[in-house]
Coordinates of C-alpha atoms and ligand atoms in Angstrom, one line a residue:
M9 CA 0.0 0.0 0.0
Y10 CA 1.1 3.5 -0.9
A11 CA -0.8 6.2 0.9
G12 CA -0.6 10.0 0.6
K13 CA -2.6 13.1 1.4
A14 CA -2.5 16.8 0.5
R15 CA -4.6 20.0 0.9
A16 CA -4.8 22.5 -1.9
Y17 CA -6.7 25.8 -2.0
T18 CA -8.7 27.1 -4.9
N19 CA -7.6 30.0 -7.0
I20 CA -9.5 32.6 -9.0
A21 CA -7.9 33.9 -12.2
L22 CA -7.5 37.7 -12.6
I23 CA -6.2 37.1 -16.1
K24 CA -8.0 34.1 -17.4
Y25 CA -6.9 30.8 -18.9
W26 CA -9.3 30.3 -21.8
G27 CA -8.6 27.8 -24.5
K28 CA -6.2 24.9 -25.1
N29 CA -3.4 24.6 -27.6
D30 CA -3.0 20.9 -26.8
E31 CA -5.9 19.1 -25.2
H32 CA -4.0 16.0 -24.2
L33 CA -1.1 17.7 -22.5
I34 CA -3.4 20.6 -21.4
L35 CA -1.2 23.3 -22.8
P36 CA -3.1 26.6 -22.9
M37 CA -3.5 29.1 -25.7
N38 CA -2.5 32.0 -23.3
S39 CA -0.7 32.6 -20.0
S40 CA -2.8 33.5 -17.0
L41 CA -2.5 34.9 -13.5
S42 CA -4.5 34.1 -10.4
L43 CA -4.9 34.7 -6.7
T44 CA -5.0 31.6 -4.4
L45 CA -7.7 32.0 -1.7
D46 CA -8.0 30.7 1.8
A47 CA -11.8 30.1 2.0
F48 CA -12.2 27.1 -0.3
Y49 CA -9.9 24.1 -0.3
T50 CA -9.8 20.4 -1.0
E51 CA -8.2 17.6 1.1
T52 CA -7.5 14.5 -0.8
S53 CA -6.1 11.1 0.2
V54 CA -5.0 8.5 -2.2
Y55 CA -4.3 4.8 -1.5
F56 CA -2.6 2.6 -4.1
D57 CA -3.1 -1.0 -3.0
E58 CA -2.7 -4.5 -4.5
T59 CA -6.0 -5.7 -3.1
L60 CA -8.0 -3.1 -5.2
T61 CA -9.6 -4.4 -8.4
E62 CA -10.6 -0.9 -9.8
D63 CA -10.2 2.8 -9.1
S64 CA -12.8 4.4 -6.8
F65 CA -13.4 8.0 -6.1
F66 CA -15.2 9.3 -3.0
L67 CA -16.2 13.0 -2.7
D68 CA -17.4 14.2 0.7
G69 CA -17.9 10.6 1.7
K70 CA -20.0 9.6 -1.3
Q71 CA -18.8 7.3 -4.0
Q72 CA -18.9 9.0 -7.4
D73 CA -20.3 7.6 -10.6
S74 CA -18.2 6.2 -13.5
K75 CA -18.1 9.5 -15.3
Q76 CA -16.6 11.4 -12.3
T77 CA -14.3 8.5 -11.5
A78 CA -13.1 8.3 -15.2
K79 CA -11.6 11.8 -14.9
I80 CA -9.7 10.8 -11.7
S81 CA -8.6 7.5 -13.3
K82 CA -7.2 9.3 -16.3
F83 CA -5.0 11.3 -14.0
L84 CA -4.0 8.2 -12.0
D85 CA -3.1 6.5 -15.3
L86 CA -0.7 9.3 -16.1
V87 CA 1.0 8.9 -12.7
R88 CA 1.0 5.1 -13.0
Q89 CA 2.5 5.3 -16.4
Q90 CA 5.2 7.8 -15.3
Q91 CA 6.1 5.7 -12.3
N92 CA 5.7 2.2 -13.9
L93 CA 3.1 1.3 -11.3
A94 CA 0.3 -1.2 -11.8
L95 CA -1.9 -0.7 -8.8
F96 CA -5.5 0.6 -8.6
A97 CA -6.3 3.4 -6.2
K98 CA -8.9 4.6 -3.8
V99 CA -9.2 8.4 -3.9
D100 CA -10.9 10.1 -1.0
S101 CA -11.6 13.8 -1.4
K102 CA -13.3 16.4 0.9
N103 CA -14.2 19.9 -0.3
F104 CA -14.2 22.6 2.3
V105 CA -16.5 25.4 1.2
P106 CA -18.4 27.8 3.4
T107 CA -21.7 26.7 1.9
A108 CA -22.9 23.9 -0.4
A109 CA -23.2 26.5 -3.2
G110 CA -21.5 24.8 -6.0
L111 CA -18.1 26.5 -5.3
A112 CA -16.2 23.3 -5.5
S113 CA -13.3 23.8 -7.9
S114 CA -11.4 21.6 -10.2
A115 CA -8.3 23.7 -9.4
S116 CA -8.1 22.8 -5.7
G117 CA -9.3 19.2 -6.4
L118 CA -6.8 18.2 -9.0
A119 CA -4.0 20.1 -7.3
A120 CA -4.7 18.2 -4.1
L121 CA -4.8 14.9 -6.0
A122 CA -1.5 15.6 -7.7
G123 CA 0.0 16.4 -4.2
A124 CA -1.5 13.3 -2.7
C125 CA -0.1 11.1 -5.5
S126 CA 3.3 12.7 -5.1
D127 CA 3.2 12.1 -1.4
A128 CA 2.0 8.5 -1.7
L129 CA 4.7 7.5 -4.1
N130 CA 7.4 9.6 -2.5
L131 CA 8.1 11.4 -5.8
Q132 CA 10.0 14.3 -4.1
L133 CA 8.8 16.7 -6.8
T134 CA 9.8 20.3 -6.9
K135 CA 7.0 22.9 -6.9
T136 CA 7.6 23.3 -10.7
E137 CA 7.3 19.6 -11.3
L138 CA 4.2 19.4 -9.1
S139 CA 2.6 22.3 -11.0
R140 CA 3.3 20.5 -14.3
L141 CA 1.7 17.3 -12.9
A142 CA -1.4 19.1 -11.6
R143 CA -1.8 20.9 -14.9
R144 CA -2.4 17.5 -16.6
G145 CA -5.4 17.0 -14.3
S146 CA -6.9 20.5 -14.8
G147 CA -5.2 23.5 -16.3
S148 CA -6.1 25.9 -13.5
A149 CA -4.8 23.4 -10.9
C150 CA -1.2 24.2 -11.8
R151 CA -1.7 27.6 -10.2
S152 CA -3.0 26.2 -6.9
I153 CA 0.4 24.8 -6.1
F154 CA 1.4 28.3 -5.1
G155 CA -0.1 30.7 -2.5
G156 CA -0.9 34.3 -3.3
F157 CA -0.4 35.5 -6.9
A158 CA 0.6 32.8 -9.4
E159 CA 1.3 33.1 -13.1
W160 CA 0.9 30.1 -15.4
Q161 CA 3.3 30.6 -18.2
K162 CA 1.8 28.9 -21.2
G163 CA 5.0 27.4 -22.5
D164 CA 5.0 25.2 -25.6
S165 CA 5.6 21.7 -24.2
D166 CA 4.9 19.6 -21.1
Q167 CA 8.3 20.7 -19.7
T168 CA 7.8 24.5 -20.2
S169 CA 4.1 24.9 -19.1
F170 CA 3.8 25.5 -15.4
A171 CA 2.9 28.1 -12.8
Q172 CA 5.1 30.1 -10.5
T173 CA 4.8 32.7 -7.8
V174 CA 4.5 36.3 -8.8
P175 CA 6.7 38.4 -6.4
S176 CA 4.3 40.7 -4.6
D177 CA 5.9 41.8 -1.3
N178 CA 2.9 40.2 0.4
W179 CA 0.6 42.8 -1.1
E180 CA -2.1 40.1 -1.5
N181 CA -2.6 40.2 2.3
E182 CA -4.2 43.6 1.9
L183 CA -6.7 42.3 -0.6
A184 CA -10.0 40.4 -0.4
M185 CA -12.3 38.7 -2.8
L186 CA -16.0 38.8 -2.1
F187 CA -18.1 36.0 -3.7
V188 CA -21.6 36.9 -4.6
L189 CA -23.5 33.6 -5.0
V190 CA -26.3 33.9 -7.5
D191 CA -28.0 30.9 -9.0
D192 CA -29.8 30.9 -12.3
G193 CA -30.9 27.3 -12.1
M194 CA -29.4 26.6 -15.5
K195 CA -27.3 23.6 -16.3
D196 CA -23.7 24.7 -16.4
I197 CA -21.4 24.2 -19.4
S198 CA -18.2 23.1 -17.9
S199 CA -15.2 25.3 -18.4
R200 CA -13.6 22.5 -20.3
D201 CA -16.4 22.2 -22.8
G202 CA -17.0 25.9 -22.9
M203 CA -13.5 26.8 -23.8
K204 CA -13.3 24.1 -26.4
R205 CA -16.5 25.3 -28.1
T206 CA -15.2 28.8 -28.1
V207 CA -11.8 28.0 -29.5
D208 CA -13.3 25.8 -32.2
T209 CA -16.2 28.1 -33.3
S210 CA -16.1 31.7 -31.9
S211 CA -15.2 34.4 -34.3
F212 CA -14.3 36.6 -31.3
Y213 CA -11.6 34.2 -30.1
S214 CA -8.8 35.8 -32.1
G215 CA -9.7 39.1 -30.3
W216 CA -9.2 37.4 -27.0
L217 CA -5.8 36.2 -28.0
D218 CA -4.9 39.7 -29.3
N219 CA -5.3 41.3 -25.9
V220 CA -4.5 38.7 -23.2
E221 CA -0.7 38.9 -23.1
A222 CA -0.8 42.7 -22.8
D223 CA -3.4 42.3 -20.0
L224 CA -1.1 39.9 -18.2
A225 CA 1.8 42.4 -18.5
V226 CA -0.4 45.2 -17.0
A227 CA -1.5 42.9 -14.2
K228 CA 2.1 42.1 -13.3
Q229 CA 3.1 45.7 -13.4
A230 CA 0.1 46.6 -11.1
I231 CA 1.2 44.0 -8.6
K232 CA 4.7 45.3 -8.7
E233 CA 3.4 48.9 -8.1
K234 CA 0.7 47.7 -5.6
D235 CA -1.7 49.7 -7.7
F236 CA -5.1 48.4 -6.8
N237 CA -7.1 50.3 -9.5
K238 CA -4.8 49.2 -12.2
L239 CA -5.0 45.6 -11.2
G240 CA -8.8 45.8 -10.8
Q241 CA -9.4 47.5 -14.1
V242 CA -7.4 45.0 -16.1
T243 CA -9.0 42.1 -14.2
E244 CA -12.5 43.3 -15.0
A245 CA -11.7 44.1 -18.6
N246 CA -10.0 40.7 -19.1
G247 CA -12.9 38.8 -17.6
L248 CA -15.4 40.6 -19.8
R249 CA -13.4 39.8 -22.9
M250 CA -13.3 36.2 -22.0
H251 CA -17.1 36.1 -21.5
G252 CA -17.5 38.1 -24.8
T253 CA -16.0 35.2 -26.7
T254 CA -18.8 32.8 -25.7
L255 CA -21.4 35.0 -27.3
A256 CA -20.0 34.4 -30.8
A257 CA -19.5 30.6 -30.3
V258 CA -21.6 28.2 -32.3
P259 CA -24.0 27.6 -30.7
P260 CA -23.6 30.7 -28.6
F261 CA -23.8 30.5 -24.8
T262 CA -23.2 32.6 -21.7
Y263 CA -22.4 32.0 -18.1
W264 CA -24.2 35.2 -17.1
S265 CA -27.5 35.2 -15.4
P266 CA -29.7 38.3 -14.7
D267 CA -28.3 38.4 -11.2
S268 CA -24.8 38.3 -12.5
L269 CA -25.6 41.5 -14.4
K270 CA -27.1 43.0 -11.4
V271 CA -23.9 42.4 -9.4
M272 CA -21.8 43.9 -12.2
Q273 CA -24.1 47.0 -12.2
L274 CA -23.8 47.3 -8.4
V275 CA -20.0 47.1 -8.6
R276 CA -20.0 50.0 -11.1
L277 CA -22.3 51.9 -8.8
A278 CA -20.1 51.3 -5.8
R279 CA -17.2 52.7 -7.8
Q280 CA -19.2 55.8 -8.7
K281 CA -19.8 56.2 -4.9
G282 CA -16.0 56.2 -4.4
L283 CA -15.6 52.6 -3.3
P284 CA -12.9 50.9 -5.5
C285 CA -13.9 47.3 -6.4
Y286 CA -13.9 45.2 -9.6
F287 CA -15.6 42.1 -10.7
T288 CA -14.6 38.9 -12.4
M289 CA -16.5 35.7 -13.4
D290 CA -15.6 32.2 -14.4
A291 CA -17.6 29.3 -15.9
G292 CA -20.7 30.0 -13.9
P293 CA -23.1 32.8 -12.8
N294 CA -21.4 33.7 -9.5
V295 CA -19.5 37.0 -9.4
K296 CA -16.3 37.6 -7.5
I297 CA -15.4 41.1 -6.5
L298 CA -11.8 42.1 -5.9
V299 CA -11.6 44.7 -3.1
E300 CA -9.0 46.1 -0.7
K301 CA -9.5 44.6 2.8
K302 CA -10.0 48.1 4.2
N303 CA -13.0 48.6 1.9
L304 CA -14.6 45.2 2.5
P305 CA -17.0 46.2 5.3
A306 CA -18.4 49.1 3.2
L307 CA -18.8 46.9 0.1
K308 CA -20.6 44.2 2.2
L309 CA -22.9 46.8 3.7
F310 CA -23.6 48.2 0.2
L311 CA -24.5 44.8 -1.2
S312 CA -26.4 43.6 1.8
E313 CA -29.4 45.7 0.6
H314 CA -29.6 43.3 -2.4
F315 CA -28.2 40.0 -1.3
S316 CA -28.5 37.9 1.9
K317 CA -25.6 37.3 4.2
E318 CA -25.4 33.7 3.0
Q319 CA -24.9 34.9 -0.6
L320 CA -21.9 37.0 0.4
I321 CA -18.8 35.0 1.1
T322 CA -15.4 36.6 1.9
A323 CA -12.1 35.1 0.9
Y324 CA -8.6 36.3 1.5
A325 CA -5.3 35.3 0.0
G326 CA -4.5 31.7 0.7
P327 CA -1.4 29.5 0.9
G328 CA 0.1 27.0 -1.5
I329 CA -0.3 23.2 -1.4
E330 CA 0.3 21.5 1.9
G331 CA 1.1 17.9 2.6
I332 CA -0.8 16.4 5.5
P333 CA -0.2 13.1 7.3
V334 CA -2.5 10.2 6.4
E335 CA -4.4 9.0 9.4
R336 CA -4.2 5.2 9.8
S337 CA -8.0 5.1 10.6
E338 CA -8.7 6.6 7.2
E339 CA -7.0 3.8 5.3
L340 CA -8.9 1.5 3.0
Ligands
LIG9 O1 -9.3 29.7 -14.0 O2 -10.2 21.9 -18.9 O3 -8.9 24.6 -15.3 O4 -8.1 30.7 -15.5 O5 -11.9 29.3 -14.6 O6 -9.7 21.4 -16.5 O7 -8.0 22.6 -18.0 O8 -11.4 24.1 -15.2 F1 -13.8 29.6 -16.6 C1 -12.7 30.2 -16.7 C2 -10.6 27.1 -15.8 C3 -11.2 28.2 -16.7 C4 -10.4 30.5 -16.0 O9 -10.6 26.0 -16.6 O10 -10.2 23.7 -17.3 C5 -9.2 30.3 -15.1 C6 -11.5 29.5 -15.9 P1 -9.5 22.3 -17.7 P2 -10.2 24.5 -16.0

């Protein structure tokens, strides 16, 4: 038996990863930049054992169906192939989210799985190697290896595509991200499917590519200068452009719900009132608002007229991946 366990925190991209250049290796079309958060994380244990006759995947104590398990097995296959290992595994994952509001993320999940596998098989990977491994599970997971700001340099091969810390002089500790949970009751298009459809069919996709590397440079400069408005403006503009591409996909789609638009409008209104804050969205209707910690109470008060306490979830900058000891009682 080989057992390992790790905890990884989710990250939210300020400059988005949107589109793959190589779907098998998960090489992105563009570089991206994110902030790792403290409020949402995944703890995953993996047990490779000769008594197992198939892979199994438990999430929050519940065994997952064959479709969910297949994604995990695919990642385990990669590890088994790299390590010349012929053992099935049990994967036990627990998502820590403030509410059961669909905030579970593939970034924290696949990063934790990569960390658990590395721990179980004593791979002694560097952070760069671990980032590359996590990338193969889910692109955004490669950024969750690092705390604070992380940049995923797109690279052009398995070797050269990985994330690294963006030097920030701990500026991220002065920032917060407020999640506004809105639900449109619609079936989500996964980020994987959404980005593929966009790359394959959207006539706006070239416009995305035309701007994104410049956005990234502005974001890095803003972090260097600790210029909140500069970082916020480029975050909001970049997110809007990403979402713009989906409208020209065939068939078209959007992740926005009426409530998402309401939050965007309120953020603009807050700014007009002299409260600096900026929104971003991912492959779902929830809106994330970047704000300085010192302005968080005012922002929450402002939004509390429109949204319940349960819909407003605060996150701060979080740490990188952490190894945790496997408890004997948790084993098979
Ligand atoms: O996080 O197909 O990593 O940069 O969240 O597993 O590689 O789930 F929705 C926007 C994340 C995409 C932007 O995609 O895709 C970002 C997104 P995978 P992910």
